[in-house]
Short mmCIF file of C-alpha atoms in Angstrom, two decimals:
data_model
loop_
_atom_site.label_atom_id
_atom_site.label_comp_id
_atom_site.label_asym_id
_atom_site.label_seq_id
_atom_site.Cartn_x
_atom_site.Cartn_y
_atom_site.Cartn_z
CA MET A 1 117.66 86.71 90.53
CA THR A 2 114.51 86.88 91.81
CA GLU A 3 111.62 88.42 89.32
CA PRO A 4 109.73 91.27 91.01
CA THR A 5 106.34 90.72 92.71
CA HIS A 6 103.81 93.11 91.49
CA ILE A 7 101.42 94.63 94.21
CA VAL A 8 98.38 96.49 93.34
CA CYS A 9 98.08 99.66 95.64
CA PRO A 10 94.44 99.78 97.56
CA HIS A 11 94.70 103.42 97.24
CA CYS A 12 95.28 104.39 93.50
CA ASP A 13 95.46 100.86 91.83
CA ALA A 14 98.94 101.53 90.42
CA VAL A 15 100.85 98.39 90.00
CA ASN A 16 104.07 98.18 91.93
CA ARG A 17 107.12 96.08 91.56
CA MET A 18 109.37 94.97 94.33
CA PRO A 19 111.19 92.21 95.44
CA HIS A 20 109.25 89.50 97.08
CA SER A 21 111.74 89.81 100.37
CA ARG A 22 110.62 93.37 100.64
CA LEU A 23 106.79 92.97 101.34
CA ALA A 24 106.97 92.81 105.11
CA ASP A 25 108.94 96.44 105.38
CA ALA A 26 105.89 98.26 105.14
CA PRO A 27 106.36 99.27 101.57
CA THR A 28 104.74 102.23 99.83
CA CYS A 29 103.21 102.96 96.21
CA GLY A 30 105.73 104.52 93.84
CA LYS A 31 102.91 106.72 92.66
CA CYS A 32 100.81 108.00 95.40
CA THR A 33 103.21 107.16 98.49
CA GLN A 34 100.34 105.62 100.25
CA PRO A 35 101.20 102.25 102.01
CA LEU A 36 100.45 99.34 99.92
CA PHE A 37 99.38 97.17 102.84
CA THR A 38 96.65 98.94 105.43
CA GLY A 39 95.76 95.55 107.21
CA ARG A 40 92.30 96.13 106.46
CA PRO A 41 90.02 94.68 103.54
CA LEU A 42 89.51 96.80 100.39
CA ASP A 43 85.98 97.24 99.03
CA VAL A 44 86.25 96.95 95.54
CA ASP A 45 83.72 97.51 92.51
CA SER A 46 83.91 95.16 89.21
CA ALA A 47 86.76 97.22 87.57
CA ARG A 48 89.22 97.25 90.66
CA PHE A 49 88.26 93.70 91.20
CA GLU A 50 89.85 92.93 87.87
CA ARG A 51 92.69 94.80 88.49
CA HIS A 52 93.57 93.57 91.86
CA ILE A 53 92.93 89.96 90.93
CA GLY A 54 94.62 90.18 87.61
CA ARG A 55 97.90 92.10 88.53
CA ASN A 56 98.64 91.17 92.28
CA ASP A 57 101.24 88.42 92.50
CA ILE A 58 100.45 87.50 95.99
CA PRO A 59 97.16 85.43 96.48
CA VAL A 60 93.85 87.52 96.77
CA LEU A 61 90.91 86.46 99.19
CA VAL A 62 87.48 87.62 98.32
CA ASP A 63 84.35 88.27 100.76
CA PHE A 64 81.12 88.30 98.61
CA TRP A 65 78.67 89.65 100.94
CA ALA A 66 75.79 91.96 100.86
CA GLU A 67 74.48 94.57 103.34
CA TRP A 68 71.43 92.85 104.14
CA CYS A 69 72.94 89.63 105.25
CA GLY A 70 73.27 88.95 108.90
CA PRO A 71 75.96 86.20 108.69
CA CYS A 72 77.96 88.76 106.40
CA LYS A 73 77.56 91.34 109.25
CA MET A 74 78.56 89.05 111.78
CA MET A 75 81.70 87.77 109.89
CA ALA A 76 82.80 91.30 109.03
CA PRO A 77 84.93 92.14 112.19
CA ALA A 78 86.74 88.84 111.88
CA TYR A 79 87.45 89.35 108.17
CA ALA A 80 88.83 92.48 109.06
CA GLN A 81 91.03 90.86 111.66
CA ALA A 82 92.02 88.21 109.43
CA ALA A 83 93.43 90.96 107.02
CA GLY A 84 95.79 92.36 109.70
CA GLN A 85 97.34 88.73 110.34
CA LEU A 86 97.37 87.80 106.80
CA GLU A 87 98.79 90.75 105.04
CA PRO A 88 101.20 91.09 103.26
CA ALA A 89 101.16 87.59 102.45
CA VAL A 90 97.38 87.90 100.82
CA ARG A 91 95.64 90.87 99.95
CA LEU A 92 91.90 91.01 101.18
CA LEU A 93 89.16 92.31 99.08
CA LYS A 94 85.22 92.76 99.64
CA VAL A 95 82.51 92.45 96.77
CA ASP A 96 79.25 93.63 97.55
CA THR A 97 77.16 91.42 95.49
CA GLU A 98 74.47 93.86 95.14
CA ARG A 99 76.57 96.39 93.67
CA ALA A 100 78.74 94.05 91.38
CA GLN A 101 76.11 91.75 90.30
CA ASP A 102 78.44 91.04 87.09
CA LEU A 103 80.91 89.34 89.44
CA SER A 104 77.98 87.30 91.64
CA ALA A 105 76.77 86.09 88.19
CA ARG A 106 80.24 85.06 86.59
CA PHE A 107 81.48 83.36 89.90
CA ALA A 108 78.11 81.66 90.36
CA ILE A 109 77.52 83.00 94.17
CA ARG A 110 74.65 81.23 95.51
CA SER A 111 74.86 81.91 99.14
CA ILE A 112 76.67 84.46 101.35
CA PRO A 113 79.17 85.07 102.74
CA THR A 114 81.08 83.20 100.39
CA LEU A 115 84.96 83.51 100.38
CA ALA A 116 87.05 82.94 97.10
CA LEU A 117 90.91 82.48 97.12
CA PHE A 118 92.62 83.29 93.77
CA LYS A 119 96.03 82.76 92.89
CA GLY A 120 97.65 84.09 89.56
CA GLY A 121 94.15 85.40 88.47
CA ARG A 122 92.47 82.11 89.00
CA GLU A 123 90.01 80.61 91.77
CA VAL A 124 91.79 78.03 93.79
CA ALA A 125 89.58 77.61 96.98
CA ARG A 126 85.99 78.59 98.04
CA GLN A 127 84.28 78.40 101.22
CA SER A 128 80.54 79.44 101.89
CA GLY A 129 79.55 80.68 105.43
CA ALA A 130 80.79 82.70 108.00
CA MET A 131 83.82 81.95 109.94
CA ASP A 132 85.75 83.48 112.77
CA ALA A 133 89.35 84.86 112.23
CA VAL A 134 91.36 82.01 113.41
CA ARG A 135 89.41 79.40 111.01
CA LEU A 136 89.45 81.87 108.36
CA SER A 137 93.41 82.59 108.58
CA ALA A 138 93.95 78.74 108.89
CA TRP A 139 91.76 78.00 105.73
CA VAL A 140 93.53 80.56 103.58
CA ARG A 141 96.93 79.38 104.82
CA GLN A 142 96.26 75.73 104.08
CA HIS A 143 95.49 76.87 100.44
CA ILE A 144 98.27 79.07 99.86
CA GLY A 145 100.76 76.35 100.96
#
């Protein structure tokens, strides 16, 4: 028997358990009944970041960005498009480095945008600079195997 997959709800942050085979079946949260996958990146603060990185069994891609960053703004539509392509295999988060300076320092974010891919709560890949949706999706797929 397969171990259940844990998915953190993007709406209420409840941890949901389900068979991995059901991820593509438009699952809903057992607590708030909202969809577990929205096809959009999720803006998170430090506390929500910890919950999503630590409790999701699927890989989590994080865009470290800032409002004043031109390349970040240019990449935002591509990142949103990639969310629609990569979910439910990957959860996409956005962390505003100005609001979450603790995370910026902890992960030594020196340039933005910076993408960091996490699996099992650990960073497994990092890429700085803006990318289009095709390159971004290909980069993620290359690292999630």
